[in-house]
Amino acid sequence: MSLALTRGDEISKIVSMEKLLLHSCCGPCSTVCIERLKENFDLTIFYFNPNIEPKEEYEKRKDEQKKVCKFFGIPFVDCDYDNEGWHKSVKGFENQPEGGARCEKCFAFRLERTAEYAKENDFDLFSTTLTVSPYKKTEMINTVGKEISRLTGVKFLEESFKKKDGYLRSVALAKELDLYRQHYCGCMFAKIIQDKQFAEKQRKID
């Protein structure tokens, strides 16, 4: 009898859960976000990252995201690459420093598509894994998300996944799942900067 009631409670909880579309920047970052959200939301991962270059790198990261979704039993939505559209969205901001106006444009491009998909497919709210990274500005990401929410009418789940050692937990989970972890954000502008920083460090070591 108690088992039947427990099962009924579980079904009731699943039915009452809000549907959350979670934009994910990559598999490793998504691990801790899924871990924290899956008990309270009917969760789906939305993979839309046309900023990632080259295309081979994009496909590699997408495969790792699929691996994470399979591990957690979470649905995965594969959105179009649309690298051309992304470049148009950041045109004129190519030489902006990391974390500046170019990144804000990039976040907006990806989260707008997320919110549009959420609205078209009857999700209750949307969010993003971007705030798990210590290299991303949480306030900027959440401000963009809230503005897109205002424009689309889809509720935005404001989060800071880097809190409570979120990033360290994502690194541990990525290691546990044997995930590929990239060494640059995604776009070629970031890669050029980070390659220069790495080369400078090597020169100092040598």
Backbone as a ProteinNet text record, in pm:
[ID]
protein_1_A
[PRIMARY]
MSLALTRGDEISKIVSMEKLLLHSCCGPCSTVCIERLKENFDLTIFYFNPNIEPKEEYEKRKDEQKKVCKFFGIPFVDCDYDNEGWHKSVKGFENQPEGGARCEKCFAFRLERTAEYAKENDFDLFSTTLTVSPYKKTEMINTVGKEISRLTGVKFLEESFKKKDGYLRSVALAKELDLYRQHYCGCMFAKIIQDKQFAEKQRKID
[TERTIARY]
83.2	0	86.4	184.6	271	348.8	386.8	460.6	373.4	245.5	153.2	134.2	123.2	107.8	231.6	345.6	471.5	480.9	443	446.2	348	231.6	132.9	182.5	252.3	309.9	412.4	491.1	593.2	529.2	422.8	354	291.7	231.4	170.1	273.2	390.7	497.7	543	559.4	604.7	504.3	374.7	269.7	264.7	289.2	278.5	404.7	512	637.3	624.6	685.6	692.4	792.1	759.9	848.7	955.3	1079.8	1192.3	1279.9	1299.3	1391	1523.7	1625.1	1755.2	1854.3	1887.5	1993	2124.5	2198.2	2326.7	2439.3	2544	2660.1	2752.2	2752.6	2835.7	2800.5	2843.4	2815.8	2869.5	2999	3055.2	2982.7	2950.6	2881	2739	2677.7	2538.7	2524.2	2630.4	2619.9	2563.2	2625.5	2582.2	2445.8	2417.5	2287.4	2175.2	2195.5	2096.5	2079.6	2190.9	2187.8	2102.6	2112.4	2040.8	1894.7	1862.4	1728.3	1634.2	1688.9	1606.3	1501.7	1521.6	1424	1303.6	1317.6	1210.7	1146.4	1203.9	1150.6	1146.6	1051.7	1047.5	1144.2	1264.2	1379.2	1408.7	1439.1	1485.3	1605.7	1709.8	1829	1812.9	1842.7	1835.5	1976.9	2027	2165.1	2165.2	2196.1	2205.6	2327.2	2437	2564.5	2639.1	2581.2	2643.8	2768.9	2802.4	2927	3048.8	3028.5	3141.5	3202.8	3332.1	3408	3539.7	3589.8	3530.9	3416.2	3353.8	3238.2	3273.8	3396.6	3438.5	3434.2	3473.3	3469.9	3325.1	3238.3	3095.7	3038.1	3067	3014.1	3069.5	3194.4	3257.5	3188.7	3162	3095.2	2949.9	2885.5	2747.1	2740	2834.9	2837.9	2852.9	2934.5	2952.6	2823.9	2751.2	2623.7	2523	2520.3	2431.1	2465.1	2593.3	2638.5	2585.9	2592.6	2543.6	2392.6	2319	2173.7	2135.7	2207.5	2181.1	2207	2313.7	2348.1	2237.6	2186.1	2083.9	1941.4	1926.1	1792.6	1711.3	1777.9	1714.6	1698.2	1580.6	1561.6	1659	1696.8	1793.9	1734.9	1740.4	1694.9	1815.7	1836.4	1949.7	1902.2	1943.7	1902.9	2002.5	1961.3	2048.5	2177.6	2282.6	2412.9	2406.5	2361.3	2341.6	2460.1	2578.8	2699.2	2698	2639.4	2630	2543.2	2429.8	2341.6	2408.5	2488	2559.1	2659.9	2734.4	2833	2765.3	2647.8	2573.1	2531.8	2499.4	2452.1	2562.2	2688.1	2798.9	2880.4	2830.5	2902.9	2924.3	3047.5	3083.5	3138.4	3125.3	3172	3285.6	3340.2	3440.6	3563.1	3602.6	3724.9	3701.3	3580.1	3549.7	3619.2	3659.6	3727.4	3632.1	3689.3	3610.5	3530.2	3403.9	3318.5	3250.2	3272.9	3216.8	3092.7	3075.9	2954.1	2934.4	3044.4	3028.9	2965.2	3009.7	2955.1	2807	2772	2632.2	2545.3	2593.6	2522.1	2508.7	2614.2	2616.7	2513.6	2512.1	2414.9	2272.6	2249.1	2114.9	2070.1	2160.7	2128.5	2086.4	2161.6	2133.2	2010.3	1994.3	1880.3	1748.6	1756.2	1635	1580.7	1670	1627	1570.8	1632	1583.6	1441.8	1419.3	1286.7	1181.9	1220.5	1127.7	1085.3	1183.1	1152	1063.2	1094.8	1015.5	869.8	849.3	713.9	638.6	707.8	645	611.6	679.6	662.6	608.5	541.4	465.7	549.7	668.3	747	703	711.7	671.2	776.4	902.3	1010.9	1139.2	1236.2	1365.9	1476.8	1595.5	1711.9	1836.7	1954.2	2079.3	2185	2274.9	2387.4	2503.8	2494.9	2608.8	2663.1	2577.6	2622	2706.6	2729.4	2814.7	2962.5	2996.5	3136.8	3185.9	3302.6	3359.6	3408.9	3414.5	3461.7	3347.2	3222.6	3106.4	3041.5	2991.6	2930.1	2783.7	2756.2	2621.3	2518.4	2550.1	2455.8	2420.1	2519.5	2495	2403.1	2430.9	2351.8	2207.1	2188.3	2052.9	1977.1	2046.9	1983.1	1932.7	2015.8	1975.2	1854.7	1861.1	1751.7	1620.5	1625.2	1504.2	1446	1531.2	1483.2	1415.7	1474.1	1413.8	1280.9	1275.7	1151.6	1042.6	1079.5	984.4	931.9	1019.3	982	900.6	928.9	863.2	745.9	743.7	637.4	663.4	783.6	820	901.3	863.5	930.8	1076.4	1164.9	1308	1347.1	1410.5	1460	1597.4	1602.4	1727.1	1809.8	1933.4	2018.5	2163.4	2238.4	2383.8	2438.7	2458.9	2499.6	2642.4	2719.4	2854.9	2857.6	2743.7	2736.3	2747.9	2787.3	2802.7	2896.1	3006.9	3109.4	3054	2960.4	2900.4	3000	3094.1	3192.8	3281.8	3327.1	3410.9	3336.2	3206.1	3124.7	3112.7	3100.6	3090.3	3219.9	3332	3461.6	3472.8	3428.3	3433.6	3343	3222.9	3129.6	3180.6	3241.4	3297.1	3407.8	3487.5	3593.7	3534.2	3431.7	3364.7	3303.4	3247.5	3183	3278.9	3404.6	3508.9	3470.5	3432.8	3390.6	3508.4	3501.8	3597.3	3566.9	3668.2	3651.6	3735.2	3668.9	3733.8	3819.7	3916	4005.2	3974.6	3868.3	3828.2	3675.8	3621.6	3476.7	3401.5	3442.2	3371.4	3401	3388.9	3410.3	3559	3588.3	3728.1	3792.3	3712.3	3765.9	3821.4	3747.5	3793.3	3914.6	3913.4	4024	4155.4	4148.7	4268.7	4327.3	4238.7	4283.5	4343.6	4275	4321.3	4447.3	4461.5	4585.1	4704.5	4679.8	4786.7	4826.6	4725.9	4752.4	4830.1	4793.1	4861.9	5007.3	5028.6	5163.3	5250.9	5190.3	5263.1	5304.8	5215.5	5247.6	5361.7	5357.6	5463	5597.6	5598	5722.9	5783	5695	5743	5799.9	5736.6	5784.4	5919.1	5930.2	6055	6168.9
-121	0	125.7	127.5	244.4	265.7	154.8	166.9	229.1	188.2	243.7	392.8	434.3	575.6	654.6	593.7	659.6	678.6	576.4	585.4	691.6	696.8	797.3	938.4	955.6	1086.2	1126.9	1029.6	1058.3	1102.9	1032.6	1067.2	1205.7	1233.8	1364.2	1476	1450.9	1550.9	1578.2	1471.2	1486.2	1567.4	1535.5	1605.3	1753.2	1785.3	1923.9	2006.8	1943.5	2015.1	2113.5	2229.8	2324.4	2273.5	2298.1	2257.8	2365.9	2326.7	2420.3	2383.8	2480.9	2464.4	2527.7	2445.4	2492.4	2501.4	2625.3	2643.3	2598.3	2516.5	2468.2	2509.7	2565.6	2608.1	2490.3	2388	2270.1	2161	2039.4	1926.7	1941.3	1971.8	1983.7	2085.5	2202.9	2304.8	2261.2	2182.6	2142.8	2042.2	1970.4	1860.8	1907.1	2006.4	2052.4	2121.1	2186.7	2253.9	2150.3	2045.2	1937.7	1873.1	1848.2	1784.9	1866	1997.7	2084.7	2106.9	2096.1	2132.5	2014.4	1897.5	1787.1	1737.9	1761.5	1715.9	1809	1929.4	2029.1	2076.4	2036.3	2079	1962.6	1971.4	1881.5	1940.7	1889.6	1955.5	1903	1996.4	1963.9	2051.4	1990.2	2065.9	2118.6	2246.2	2311.7	2351.2	2289.9	2314.8	2408.2	2535.1	2635.1	2721.7	2689.2	2757.9	2783	2867.7	2894.6	2979.9	3022.7	3096.9	3005.7	2875.5	2782.1	2758.6	2779.5	2758.8	2689.6	2609.9	2572.8	2473.3	2434	2344.5	2211.3	2164.7	2037.6	2046.1	2161.4	2182.8	2184.1	2248	2252.2	2110.7	2027.8	1891.1	1809.4	1832.4	1759.8	1793.9	1921.9	1964.7	1916.9	1915.5	1867.2	1719.3	1640.4	1498.2	1477.9	1562.9	1552.8	1590.9	1688.3	1726.6	1611.7	1543.6	1428.2	1319.8	1302	1202.2	1235.8	1363.9	1408.9	1386.2	1422.4	1405.2	1258.2	1172.9	1030	979.6	1027.3	985.3	1023.5	1145.9	1194.4	1158.5	1106.4	1074.9	1198.6	1300.9	1429.7	1446.1	1489.6	1512.8	1617.6	1599.1	1687.1	1743.4	1876	1942.5	2001.5	1958.8	2005.2	2115.8	2238.4	2351.9	2371.7	2449.3	2475.1	2545.3	2523.2	2585.7	2737	2783.4	2925.8	3013.5	2972.3	3049.4	3184.1	3185.3	3310.1	3412.4	3365.9	3454.6	3508.1	3423.3	3467.3	3576.9	3559.9	3661.2	3794.8	3788.9	3912.2	3979.3	3897.8	3952.7	4025.1	3987.2	4051.7	4144.6	4167.7	4253.4	4392.6	4439.8	4569.4	4560.3	4442.3	4421.8	4319.1	4284.7	4178.9	4205.9	4331.1	4365	4404.6	4385.9	4413.4	4309.6	4348.8	4253.8	4144.6	4032.2	3924	3974.7	3936.7	3979.2	4112.5	4170.9	4302	4294.5	4396.3	4411.4	4297.5	4241.7	4129.8	4009	3980.5	3867.6	3890.3	4014.3	4045.9	4020.1	4059.5	4034.5	3884.8	3812.4	3666.3	3599.3	3637.5	3581.3	3607.5	3729.8	3768.3	3686.5	3663.8	3587.8	3445.7	3383.3	3244.2	3230.9	3323.9	3314.7	3355.3	3443.9	3479.5	3358.6	3283	3161.9	3059	3050.7	2959.1	2994.5	3122.5	3168.2	3147.1	3169.1	3149.2	3002.5	2912.9	2769.4	2731.4	2785.6	2757.4	2799.9	2916.8	2969.3	2884.2	2844.9	2766.2	2624.7	2575.3	2436	2420.2	2524.1	2519.1	2489.8	2546.4	2539.9	2653.5	2629.8	2731.2	2839	2801	2895.9	2847.9	2937.3	2903	2955.7	2898.2	2942.4	2902.5	2921.5	2889.2	2841.8	2758.2	2708.5	2807.4	2914.6	3006.4	3060.6	3071.6	3133.3	3040.8	2917	2828	2865.3	2930.3	2962.1	3081.3	3068.5	3182.6	3292.6	3263	3359.8	3438.4	3406	3474.8	3562.9	3678.9	3773.1	3736.3	3686.1	3641	3752.4	3871.1	3982.6	4015.4	4015	4043.9	3937.7	3811.5	3701.3	3708.8	3729.4	3734.5	3859.2	3969.1	4090.5	4066.3	4001.7	3967.6	3873.9	3772.1	3676.2	3741.2	3830.6	3898.4	3990.3	4056.9	4143.9	4061.1	3947.7	3859.3	3803.8	3775.9	3730.6	3837	3961.5	4072.6	4083.5	4063.8	4078.9	3961.2	3840.7	3720.8	3672.7	3715	3669.7	3534.7	3479	3350.7	3376.5	3314.5	3337	3290	3369.2	3335.6	3296.2	3181.2	3135.5	3197.1	3294.1	3364.9	3280.5	3249.5	3162.9	3210.8	3160.8	3175.8	3039.2	2956.1	2817.9	2805.5	2915.1	2908.3	2912	2950.7	2954.9	2813.8	2808.4	2681.1	2586.3	2643.5	2566.1	2493.2	2558.5	2497.3	2462.4	2553.3	2526.7	2407.7	2404	2293.1	2160.3	2163.4	2042.2	1998.9	2095.7	2062.8	1999.9	2048.6	1991.2	1847.5	1823.3	1689.1	1592.7	1639	1553.9	1525.7	1624.9	1607.1	1501.3	1504.1	1404.3	1265.6	1260.4	1133.4	1071.3	1156.4	1108.6	1101.3	1135	1131.8	1220.6	1344.7	1438.7	1520.8	1554.1	1647.1	1787.2	1855.7	1992.7	2086.7	2179.3	2272.1	2373.2	2432	2527.8	2672.3	2695.2	2831.8	2838.2	2957.8	2978.4	2919.1	2953.9	2901.8	2977.1	3110.3	3187.6	3206.5	3235.7	3250.3	3373.8	3474.1	3594	3559.5	3478.4	3434.1	3343	3257.3	3162.9	3236.4	3341.4	3418.9	3480.5	3538.6	3600.2	3496.4	3384.3	3281.8	3211.6	3198.2	3141.4	3233.4	3364.3	3460.7	3455.6	3445.9	3438	3311.4	3201.5	3074.6	3082.3	3143.1	3156.7	3243.5	3348.5	3436	3362.1	3280.8	3200.1	3104	3043.3	2948.8	3017.4	3140.9	3215.4	3244.5	3276.2	3304.5	3179.2	3065.7	2938.8	2901.5	2918.8	2886.5	2982.5
0	0	0	86.5	96.1	-31.9	-98.4	-223.8	-331.6	-336.3	-435.6	-413.9	-288.3	-257.5	-296.7	-270.2	-306	-456.1	-530.8	-675.7	-725.7	-661.2	-698.3	-672.9	-560.7	-528.6	-633	-677.9	-779	-910.1	-950.7	-1075	-1064.3	-949	-926.1	-934.1	-878.9	-880.7	-1023.4	-1103.1	-1241.7	-1321.6	-1303	-1377.4	-1341.4	-1214.1	-1167.6	-1193.6	-1234.4	-1258.5	-1374.6	-1360.2	-1471.5	-1575.7	-1701.4	-1810.5	-1831	-1812.3	-1823	-1942.4	-2031.9	-2143.9	-2104	-2088.6	-2041.2	-2156.1	-2194.6	-2293.9	-2232.9	-2306.7	-2256.6	-2348.9	-2289.5	-2367.3	-2399.9	-2313.4	-2336.8	-2235.9	-2265.4	-2178.2	-2037	-2021.4	-1886.3	-1798.9	-1852.7	-1773.8	-1738.1	-1825.3	-1802	-1688.7	-1656.2	-1558.1	-1424.6	-1364.6	-1232.5	-1240.1	-1351.7	-1368.1	-1373	-1449.4	-1456.6	-1320.3	-1254.7	-1123.2	-1024.9	-1032.1	-938.8	-977.2	-1105.6	-1151.8	-1174.1	-1200.3	-1249.7	-1149.6	-1021.4	-922	-910.9	-960.9	-943.9	-1073.8	-1187.5	-1316.7	-1415.4	-1506.4	-1621.3	-1722.8	-1723.2	-1786.3	-1927.2	-2019.1	-2153.9	-2185.8	-2244.4	-2283.7	-2425.7	-2444.4	-2574.9	-2615.8	-2723.3	-2765.6	-2886.3	-2860.8	-2966.6	-2939.9	-3007.1	-2983.5	-3114.9	-3201.4	-3330.9	-3322.1	-3200.8	-3179.4	-3184.6	-3166.2	-3157.3	-3294.6	-3303.3	-3426.9	-3393.8	-3489.8	-3618.7	-3601.7	-3712.4	-3708.1	-3641.9	-3663.3	-3602.7	-3450	-3397.2	-3252.7	-3203.7	-3281.5	-3248.5	-3237.8	-3336.1	-3337.7	-3221.1	-3189.6	-3078.6	-2946.6	-2925.4	-2802	-2798.4	-2914.4	-2919.9	-2881.9	-2928.6	-2894.3	-2743.3	-2679.4	-2534.5	-2460.8	-2516.6	-2455.9	-2463.9	-2576.4	-2591.5	-2489.7	-2465.6	-2368.6	-2228.4	-2193.3	-2061.9	-2050.4	-2154.9	-2153	-2139.7	-2207	-2197.7	-2056	-1994.1	-1857.9	-1759.3	-1771.4	-1678	-1720.3	-1842.8	-1892.2	-1922.5	-1976.8	-2005.6	-2157.4	-2206	-2350.4	-2403.9	-2528.9	-2594.1	-2723	-2738	-2860.6	-2931.6	-3055	-3135.2	-3228.5	-3202.7	-3285.3	-3399.8	-3500.2	-3614.8	-3572.6	-3647.9	-3619.4	-3641.5	-3755.7	-3787.8	-3749.7	-3789.8	-3762.6	-3835.3	-3954.3	-4031.1	-3957.6	-3905.3	-3830.2	-3705.3	-3639.6	-3520	-3553.5	-3661.9	-3700.9	-3731.2	-3791.1	-3818.2	-3687.2	-3586.3	-3458.8	-3381.7	-3405	-3332.6	-3422.8	-3544.2	-3638.8	-3579.8	-3589.1	-3533.4	-3392.5	-3331.7	-3194.2	-3187	-3304	-3310.1	-3223.1	-3212.7	-3139.1	-2993.3	-2946.8	-2806.2	-2717.6	-2597.7	-2507.9	-2459.3	-2417.1	-2361.3	-2241.3	-2235.9	-2126.5	-2151.5	-2268.9	-2300	-2387.6	-2472.6	-2552	-2651.4	-2704.9	-2799	-2730.2	-2610.1	-2534.5	-2503.3	-2471.4	-2443.2	-2565.4	-2683.5	-2808.4	-2832.7	-2804.2	-2821.9	-2731.1	-2604.4	-2510.4	-2558.8	-2604	-2648.8	-2769.1	-2862.6	-2983.1	-2947.7	-2858.1	-2821	-2731.3	-2637.1	-2545.4	-2611.5	-2709.3	-2782.6	-2857.4	-2921.4	-2991.9	-2893.4	-2776	-2672.2	-2629.4	-2602.5	-2559.3	-2668.3	-2793	-2905	-2913.4	-2898.6	-2903.6	-2784.8	-2668.3	-2548.7	-2569.3	-2627.5	-2650.4	-2751.9	-2857.7	-2964.6	-2920.4	-2816.4	-2775.5	-2633	-2587.1	-2460.8	-2335.9	-2330.8	-2207.3	-2115.9	-1987	-1890.6	-1870.1	-1883	-1860.9	-1927.5	-1935.8	-1994.7	-1904.7	-1923.9	-1848.7	-1927.2	-1866.5	-1934.6	-1836.3	-1886.3	-1805.8	-1802.2	-1877.3	-1893.3	-1761	-1660.1	-1535.1	-1448	-1491.6	-1412.2	-1427.3	-1535.5	-1563	-1480.8	-1418.7	-1345.2	-1439.2	-1568.7	-1667	-1731.3	-1693.4	-1748.7	-1641	-1683.3	-1590	-1566.9	-1448	-1414.5	-1429.6	-1381.6	-1388	-1532.4	-1621.4	-1762.2	-1823.4	-1796.4	-1852.7	-1805	-1676	-1621.4	-1667.6	-1686.2	-1738.4	-1880.5	-1961.6	-2098.5	-2096.2	-2010.9	-2001.8	-1961.7	-1865.1	-1818.3	-1925.9	-2003	-2109.9	-2219.7	-2253.2	-2353.7	-2301.7	-2173.1	-2110.7	-2125.4	-2103.6	-2115.5	-2258.2	-2355.2	-2495.4	-2548.4	-2498.3	-2550.7	-2466	-2339.8	-2250.8	-2188.2	-2208.9	-2149.7	-2023.1	-1914.6	-1786.1	-1791.9	-1734.4	-1730.2	-1589	-1575.4	-1446.1	-1422.9	-1334.3	-1303.8	-1207.2	-1245.7	-1164.4	-1164.6	-1067.6	-1067.4	-1029	-1129.9	-1105.3	-1052.6	-1059.5	-1006.2	-852.9	-792.6	-646.9	-588	-461.9	-389.8	-465.4	-514.5	-585.6	-707.5	-776.4	-893.7	-1001.9	-1026.3	-1131.7	-1094.4	-969.9	-926	-935.4	-904	-914.5	-1059.8	-1151.6	-1294.2	-1345	-1294.6	-1333.3	-1283.6	-1160.6	-1102.5	-1179.4	-1213.2	-1287.3	-1428.6	-1491.8	-1625.5	-1623.6	-1518	-1503.8	-1480.9	-1398	-1367.5	-1493.3	-1581.2	-1703.2	-1822.2	-1796.8	-1901	-2020	-1990	-2093.1	-2145.3	-2271.5	-2330.6	-2278.6	-2226	-2177.6	-2264.1	-2330.3	-2421.8	-2345	-2414.5	-2348.2	-2385.1	-2464.3	-2494.5	-2502.4	-2484.9	-2474.2	-2591.9	-2712.8	-2829.5	-2956.9	-2954.1	-3075.9	-3104.6	-3229.9	-3271.2	-3208.5	-3176.6	-3113.3	-2975	-2902.4	-2770	-2782.6	-2883.6	-2903.1	-2930.2	-3012	-3043.1	-2916.6	-2833.5	-2708.4	-2615	-2598.2	-2505.3	-2554.5	-2685.6	-2741.5	-2714.5	-2724.1	-2695.4	-2548.4	-2460.3	-2316.8	-2282.9	-2346.8	-2323.3	-2371.3	-2489.5	-2544.1	-2453.5	-2397.2	-2306	-2179.5	-2126.4	-2008.3	-2037.4	-2156	-2194.9	-2205.3	-2258.2	-2272.2	-2134.3	-2038.9	-1902.8	-1837.4	-1864	-1808.7	-1869.3	-2001.9	-2072.4	-2033.9
[MASK]
++++++++++++++++++++++++++++++++++++++++++++++++++++++++++++++++++++++++++++++++++++++++++++++++++++++++++++++++++++++++++++++++++++++++++++++++++++++++++++++++++++++++++++++++++++++++++++++++++++++++++++++

